[in-house]
Amino acid sequence: MLASYKWLCELAGFAPDPKELEEKFTFSGLEVASVVHRKSEFDHIVVAEVVEKEAHPDSKKLSLVKVSDGSAVLPIVCGASNCPLPGGRVVLAKEGARFGDFVIEPRKVGGYESFGMLCSEEELNLGPDSDGIIVLEGVDASLGTPIAEALQLEDWIFELEVTPNRPDALYHRGLAREMCLLFDKPFAPTERPAAPLASGKTSDVIHVTVENATGAPRYAASVVENVTVQASPFWLRYRLHNLDIRPISNLVDMTNAILMEYGQPLHAFDLDKLAGKKIVVRNAAEGEKMRTLDDVERTFSTDDLLICDGAKPVAVAGVMGGLDTEVSNETRNILIECAYFNPSNVRKTSKKLKLSSESSYRFERGVDPNHEPEVLAAANAMVCELSGGKAREGIVDCYPKPIAPIEVIFRPSRYAAMMGHQISSAQMVKCIEGIGAEVTVDGENYIVRIPTHRPDMEREIDVIEEIARVTGMNQIEAMLPQIQCQIPRRGAFENVKRAKECLSALGLMESVTYSFVPKEILRSLGVGDELITVANPLNAQRAAMRTTLFAGLLENLKRTHSRYMDSFAQFEVAKTYHSSNAELPTEVVRVAAVLDGYVGSWVSESSRRYDFYDAKGIVDSFCCAMTGRSPDFTVESGNVAMHPKRTLAVSVNGVTVGVLGEIHPAVLKELKLSSGAVGFELDLEMLCAQRAVATAVPLSDFPPMARDVAVVADEAQDVGPILAAFAEAGGDLVTGVKLFDVYRGEHVEKGKKSIAFSVQYRSFEKTLTDKEVDMIHQKAVSSVSEQYNVQLR
Amino acid sequence: MDPKEIIEQLQLLTQQFVASLQNQSTEQAIRDLQAAYLSKKGKVGELQTSLGQVEPSQRKEVGQAFNKAKQTIVQSVTEAIDGLVKRAEEAYLNAHFDVTLPGRAPAQGHMHPLSIVMYDIVDVFTSMGFDVAQGPEIETDEYNFAKLNFPDDHPARDMQDTLFIEEGKTLLRTHMSPVQIRSMLERPLPVQVVAPGAVFRRDDDPTHSPMFFQIEGLLVDKGIHFGHLKGVLNTFLYQIFGEDVQTRFRPSFFPFTEPSVEVDIQCIYCKGKGCRLCSQTGWIEILGAGMVDPNVLEGVGIDSEMYSGFAFGLGVDRVAMLKYEGITSIKLFYENDPRFLERFRR
């Protein structure tokens, strides 16, 4: 909402310091986003008179003029076609005048010296007119008078952020009322003199029928005859221009000026174009059509409220007028509509038509249903003043069920209880009355009659809010409440935090990705069925709610590669979304990671790439850290996202919690990534549910004995079972089997591999002798060699 | 055998030993040299076998000479080894060493800056006695709007551009307030929670991300008033931005609180003088808050005459962008470029 300080002062009857007004507005709930002071931009720009005018010898466009600013006569080269003859008054920008970065100084134009510039409205940002220079008429100012003074241009334009509960702050009278309240002055704006009357009553020339009084609780109209459509006077055009409203003609400008003064949208119809001198307010027929002012044909349904004449729709109630009955330069008689439409109806129609206007914006927020006669009187007066017309006597007014101000019971003690703040009841009453409400005291209770220009105020708390905001919230003393001790219920939250801490400690970087991802990536990851999708996505390509965290992590990986980095180790702890029969989809908290590229290595150590075993090791450590249990791994081959031979299902305490392994090369290929990336994805809640309490074990005081074994096995023989079998065969004295080498190459037959591991024996009862250990060890070696067909090296 | 000759030879051997000792550079070589003289078959040892042939009257003298020679050899061996150790120690202490090579650090991960800031904020509130509440990210229209006093077809709904799953029924939550509703329905009074989490709006430009993070808080109890709201929020802001930060409270509007406020902190960069960050105002908006609207309390079955409460909300992304300098766009948080993320190791 843009507001003119000058206009506010006229209505409020006093002129505070603009800076102070800005502060007061902001701290009473009308945040001032910016203030533009219109003055210094007009420095060095003055009233001047043309004293000579000659055609430029070589250019048809330019003329050579001499202008007087009262003290000197300056030669100017002027490019405007409407440059007046000697005696005409113009606006001269002299040396030093600024237009943005452009500064006026003497220069040659078309080969002739020019000491300044004759300005157009647009150049001075006084209006939209860029067709020619300003020719001053009827301006009573001596030559050389600064233009800001001659045209009274100084103003401060306030940009206010008006919240949806304050329709009263969307117009100047409401703001002036607020201003008076904040500066403790009475609000008593002067009214316009009444419009001159034509003969006959309004009701003689127009008949209004409202068929849907719920949609249009009040429909009022007046008629002004014998208008002359022309441009509005400068002050009005300048005022509207400053409020970012394009001046059009006196009739249209009047409706906008009234809108900005009273917050009441008006619509002016060309009375002679209304068939049958009739207005019918009714719901549209299904599929009914009309072309609106913006020259778009609209189609309506039965929920939409239309204003019609005797034959056809002429406006969409509260939203926009029709093109056919628009006022034009030939208009002689007008009907001015001033109505109160149901906010919710207007909003529905405006949303459906995707057509929002200044009018619909205000009706949605609620205009005053009880000021229509006053507004029409002001509109009539203004039209007559601007166009020379005369108003018919009276208005037509369909208002079958008047909307009465509501009464709210307010307890001053409740203010103190809610705000923790003591003020006198006299001060409270002053605040309440300042917004236009009436207060009757009834014992402990105050009965507050809320004015209908504040439709947001319906309850005691709304009255409390008004007092608080007007008094100022910075006045209220801050204090800490007593907070009760409670049993925390944030286990799931702490689990997520622990998971993030744990994976950070394991060397991974946390990432945060969008919950919505492309469908295609989920499809290629094999989880693209029964997706939850966003109905109105910002980007149609990213409309699917993820069913796996791999989607976002792989996109990160791709982005990382595209930015010339070749080391990637990121995890994410977040939700995936799965369709369900319940009211809401199922959300699962998961933890996932993707690793790819080079593992950081030190100076002369050989570098290597992340592989399957990194993922496996991290999952192992992570599960232990989160649950106190080691995970079990089983081969998983049916997962579309994962390599068929390099993937494990992860289970903890017998419960499958997720998967780890190499991402399927086909998935990576689709993302234009090379193969080799590994990762894991686990259900965090399921994992954490397996948490075990740690138990200590007895410790042996006797020394261990170690034996190394190297066996040769077929390439296809997995190492895991051999180690497990050895531990089993060695019996209770085996306290550890540690693999230290898997070797292929020289001295090992092709197609075979050498597996070397170290076995630790230890007793709880005594120091073992070599002989005892050798015996057990040999037995275990031969048992395992036989079982797995491996040869001792 | 002539004792004199033996003694002379012995002296010669001792001199020879001492001389060759100078050439030995390892302890083992010195030990080997010692053995080559002193062992039974060594040079001195062999000479000692001639002792038997010496006149008994002269044996004592020759024997002493042997003892002396052996002593000399053993002592010089000890000295030589000591010298060797000492030289090695000195060499170790004096050898050039390149301390400028990079350290060999174990792989070090870290959390995302948004997590870091979120946990910092949550910690402040949990230390004051608030619990943490959570809820679904896909919400019902009922919990996201209706129960929060957003009437149907009310312009207040325009304040938050919504991403719908099924228009009018389910949506991606636009704020953390539905978790406040769930907390009031599920928890016993007094309700004292903060709710951190991802929220979604249909907004995408350099300063808006369609997904971002918010923390909302709620305290409902008997006798809670606006002064308490100010006290708790001031305390929180002092903890996050420093004890000297100035705050101010401006009236505002949210459908679910009445009265509502916006809270500004004095610009942490220019300290109120006015800079680009604070659009020359000297202040930065940081929080929205207010007293829980009675309609909201009644809607979850809490008697609004007996109980009152305050609620607040803030953007985690925004706090992170204020706390860490140089984050030029909110989008950086969601691109996860390792070069960006690793700036937040701690």
Tab-separated table of C-alpha atoms in Angstrom, chain A residues 107-299:
chain	number	residue	atom	x	y	z
A	107	ARG	CA	26.521	21.213	-24.273
A	108	LYS	CA	26.135	21.314	-28.035
A	109	VAL	CA	22.983	19.751	-29.423
A	110	GLY	CA	22.632	19.561	-33.202
A	111	GLY	CA	25.559	21.982	-33.524
A	112	TYR	CA	24.086	24.667	-31.231
A	113	GLU	CA	24.811	25.560	-27.617
A	114	SER	CA	22.133	24.431	-25.203
A	115	PHE	CA	22.174	25.503	-21.542
A	116	GLY	CA	19.500	23.213	-20.217
A	117	MET	CA	16.536	21.029	-20.988
A	118	LEU	CA	12.802	21.625	-21.287
A	119	CYS	CA	11.162	18.728	-19.460
A	120	SER	CA	8.268	16.362	-20.002
A	121	GLU	CA	6.106	14.856	-17.245
A	122	GLU	CA	7.760	11.503	-17.620
A	123	GLU	CA	11.286	12.962	-17.383
A	124	LEU	CA	10.395	14.554	-14.062
A	125	ASN	CA	8.492	11.458	-12.930
A	126	LEU	CA	5.375	13.562	-12.513
A	127	GLY	CA	3.223	11.351	-14.682
A	128	PRO	CA	3.273	8.889	-17.558
A	129	ASP	CA	3.149	11.502	-20.335
A	130	SER	CA	6.250	11.369	-22.515
A	131	ASP	CA	4.672	12.817	-25.667
A	132	GLY	CA	5.922	16.340	-25.240
A	133	ILE	CA	7.230	18.882	-22.786
A	134	ILE	CA	5.109	20.319	-20.011
A	135	VAL	CA	3.395	23.553	-20.970
A	136	LEU	CA	2.322	25.282	-17.782
A	137	GLU	CA	-1.130	26.789	-17.810
A	138	GLY	CA	-2.809	28.577	-14.962
A	139	VAL	CA	0.251	28.309	-12.772
A	140	ASP	CA	0.625	31.435	-10.765
A	141	ALA	CA	4.344	31.604	-10.132
A	142	SER	CA	7.018	34.062	-11.167
A	143	LEU	CA	9.764	33.040	-13.588
A	144	GLY	CA	12.609	31.238	-11.869
A	145	THR	CA	10.377	29.762	-9.143
A	146	PRO	CA	11.555	26.234	-8.351
A	147	ILE	CA	9.107	23.815	-9.933
A	148	ALA	CA	8.705	21.915	-6.647
A	149	GLU	CA	7.288	25.097	-5.161
A	150	ALA	CA	5.275	26.206	-8.190
A	151	LEU	CA	3.523	22.827	-8.568
A	152	GLN	CA	3.650	21.900	-4.851
A	153	LEU	CA	5.498	18.716	-5.594
A	154	GLU	CA	7.048	17.993	-2.236
A	155	ASP	CA	5.655	14.840	-0.706
A	156	TRP	CA	6.750	11.706	1.130
A	157	ILE	CA	5.474	8.470	-0.346
A	158	PHE	CA	5.145	5.786	2.321
A	159	GLU	CA	5.223	2.165	1.317
A	160	LEU	CA	3.304	0.239	3.976
A	161	GLU	CA	3.273	-3.524	4.496
A	162	VAL	CA	-0.364	-3.947	5.439
A	163	THR	CA	-1.207	-7.283	7.060
A	164	PRO	CA	-4.447	-9.034	5.977
A	165	ASN	CA	-6.240	-8.056	9.201
A	166	ARG	CA	-6.040	-4.332	8.522
A	167	PRO	CA	-8.315	-3.391	5.608
A	168	ASP	CA	-8.667	-0.003	7.336
A	169	ALA	CA	-5.037	0.723	6.488
A	170	LEU	CA	-5.582	0.330	2.771
A	171	TYR	CA	-6.921	3.845	2.298
A	172	HIS	CA	-5.948	7.339	3.316
A	173	ARG	CA	-8.898	8.132	5.602
A	174	GLY	CA	-8.185	4.975	7.605
A	175	LEU	CA	-4.518	5.822	7.810
A	176	ALA	CA	-5.302	9.400	8.818
A	177	ARG	CA	-7.559	8.079	11.581
A	178	GLU	CA	-4.660	5.888	12.763
A	179	MET	CA	-2.328	8.867	12.551
A	180	CYS	CA	-4.609	10.937	14.790
A	181	LEU	CA	-4.805	8.059	17.258
A	182	LEU	CA	-1.029	7.686	17.380
A	183	PHE	CA	-0.448	11.424	17.796
A	184	ASP	CA	-3.333	11.830	20.186
A	185	LYS	CA	-5.364	14.223	18.009
A	186	PRO	CA	-9.064	14.144	17.185
A	187	PHE	CA	-9.944	12.695	13.782
A	188	ALA	CA	-12.273	15.109	11.997
A	189	PRO	CA	-11.590	15.318	8.278
A	190	THR	CA	-13.312	18.049	6.309
A	191	GLU	CA	-16.048	16.924	3.932
A	192	ARG	CA	-16.473	18.029	0.352
A	193	PRO	CA	-19.255	20.436	-0.502
A	194	ALA	CA	-22.245	18.580	-1.895
A	195	ALA	CA	-22.506	18.012	-5.624
A	196	PRO	CA	-24.738	20.309	-7.672
A	197	LEU	CA	-28.020	18.594	-8.435
A	198	ALA	CA	-29.600	17.771	-11.757
A	199	SER	CA	-33.323	17.611	-11.937
A	200	GLY	CA	-34.864	14.276	-11.009
A	201	LYS	CA	-33.982	11.420	-8.760
A	202	THR	CA	-31.517	8.644	-9.281
A	203	SER	CA	-34.277	6.081	-8.859
A	204	ASP	CA	-36.066	7.599	-11.874
A	205	VAL	CA	-33.370	6.456	-14.277
A	206	ILE	CA	-32.126	3.217	-12.805
A	207	HIS	CA	-33.753	0.235	-11.188
A	208	VAL	CA	-31.662	-2.172	-9.128
A	209	THR	CA	-32.615	-5.738	-8.260
A	210	VAL	CA	-30.366	-7.872	-6.068
A	211	GLU	CA	-31.199	-11.542	-6.501
A	212	ASN	CA	-28.416	-12.802	-4.249
A	213	ALA	CA	-28.272	-10.659	-1.111
A	214	THR	CA	-25.742	-13.004	0.493
A	215	GLY	CA	-23.288	-12.307	-2.269
A	216	ALA	CA	-24.165	-8.605	-2.406
A	217	PRO	CA	-25.468	-7.531	1.017
A	218	ARG	CA	-25.492	-3.932	-0.147
A	219	TYR	CA	-25.707	-2.467	-3.610
A	220	ALA	CA	-25.911	1.302	-3.916
A	221	ALA	CA	-25.545	3.585	-6.922
A	222	SER	CA	-25.758	7.194	-7.960
A	223	VAL	CA	-26.101	8.899	-11.314
A	224	VAL	CA	-24.215	11.945	-12.591
A	225	GLU	CA	-25.307	13.537	-15.846
A	226	ASN	CA	-23.753	15.742	-18.500
A	227	VAL	CA	-20.177	14.963	-17.656
A	228	THR	CA	-17.315	16.035	-19.882
A	229	VAL	CA	-14.636	13.414	-20.076
A	230	GLN	CA	-11.195	14.994	-20.046
A	231	ALA	CA	-7.851	14.776	-18.336
A	232	SER	CA	-7.838	15.397	-14.592
A	233	PRO	CA	-6.081	18.462	-13.182
A	234	PHE	CA	-2.375	18.152	-12.501
A	235	TRP	CA	-2.628	17.768	-8.719
A	236	LEU	CA	-4.842	14.693	-9.069
A	237	ARG	CA	-2.777	13.092	-11.794
A	238	TYR	CA	0.393	13.703	-9.764
A	239	ARG	CA	-1.209	12.257	-6.624
A	240	LEU	CA	-2.338	9.098	-8.406
A	241	HIS	CA	0.970	8.766	-10.205
A	242	ASN	CA	2.802	8.853	-6.887
A	243	LEU	CA	0.576	6.053	-5.668
A	244	ASP	CA	1.498	4.030	-8.736
A	245	ILE	CA	-1.933	4.444	-10.335
A	246	ARG	CA	-2.001	5.515	-13.962
A	247	PRO	CA	-4.119	8.641	-14.503
A	248	ILE	CA	-6.576	7.988	-17.330
A	249	SER	CA	-9.493	10.424	-17.418
A	250	ASN	CA	-11.371	12.447	-14.846
A	251	LEU	CA	-14.014	9.732	-14.430
A	252	VAL	CA	-11.624	6.854	-13.961
A	253	ASP	CA	-9.282	8.969	-11.858
A	254	MET	CA	-12.189	9.833	-9.584
A	255	THR	CA	-12.971	6.163	-8.899
A	256	ASN	CA	-9.310	5.550	-8.082
A	257	ALA	CA	-9.055	8.628	-5.886
A	258	ILE	CA	-12.150	7.542	-3.936
A	259	LEU	CA	-10.704	4.036	-3.663
A	260	MET	CA	-7.510	5.433	-2.189
A	261	GLU	CA	-9.362	7.798	0.115
A	262	TYR	CA	-12.224	5.605	1.382
A	263	GLY	CA	-11.005	2.105	0.524
A	264	GLN	CA	-14.242	1.630	-1.364
A	265	PRO	CA	-13.999	0.188	-4.857
A	266	LEU	CA	-16.360	2.016	-7.199
A	267	HIS	CA	-17.318	1.183	-10.707
A	268	ALA	CA	-18.435	3.783	-13.206
A	269	PHE	CA	-20.722	2.528	-15.975
A	270	ASP	CA	-21.691	4.465	-19.044
A	271	LEU	CA	-25.355	4.846	-18.141
A	272	ASP	CA	-26.426	5.095	-21.768
A	273	LYS	CA	-24.882	1.713	-22.541
A	274	LEU	CA	-26.869	-0.069	-19.833
A	275	ALA	CA	-29.788	-1.822	-21.521
A	276	GLY	CA	-33.172	-1.237	-20.011
A	277	LYS	CA	-31.857	1.211	-17.368
A	278	LYS	CA	-31.628	-1.775	-15.120
A	279	ILE	CA	-29.100	-3.349	-12.826
A	280	VAL	CA	-29.587	-6.962	-11.802
A	281	VAL	CA	-27.166	-8.537	-9.365
A	282	ARG	CA	-27.366	-12.281	-9.866
A	283	ASN	CA	-25.365	-15.453	-10.077
A	284	ALA	CA	-24.011	-16.369	-13.475
A	285	ALA	CA	-25.567	-19.058	-15.580
A	286	GLU	CA	-23.219	-21.965	-16.104
A	287	GLY	CA	-20.896	-21.119	-18.994
A	288	GLU	CA	-22.081	-17.502	-19.269
A	289	LYS	CA	-19.471	-15.263	-20.887
A	290	MET	CA	-18.361	-11.646	-20.725
A	291	ARG	CA	-15.352	-9.669	-21.927
A	292	THR	CA	-13.719	-7.839	-18.996
A	293	LEU	CA	-11.979	-4.445	-19.068
A	294	ASP	CA	-8.607	-6.113	-19.676
A	295	ASP	CA	-10.061	-7.387	-22.992
A	296	VAL	CA	-10.164	-11.051	-21.995
A	297	GLU	CA	-13.280	-13.136	-22.514
A	298	ARG	CA	-14.184	-14.809	-19.219
A	299	THR	CA	-16.437	-17.796	-18.684
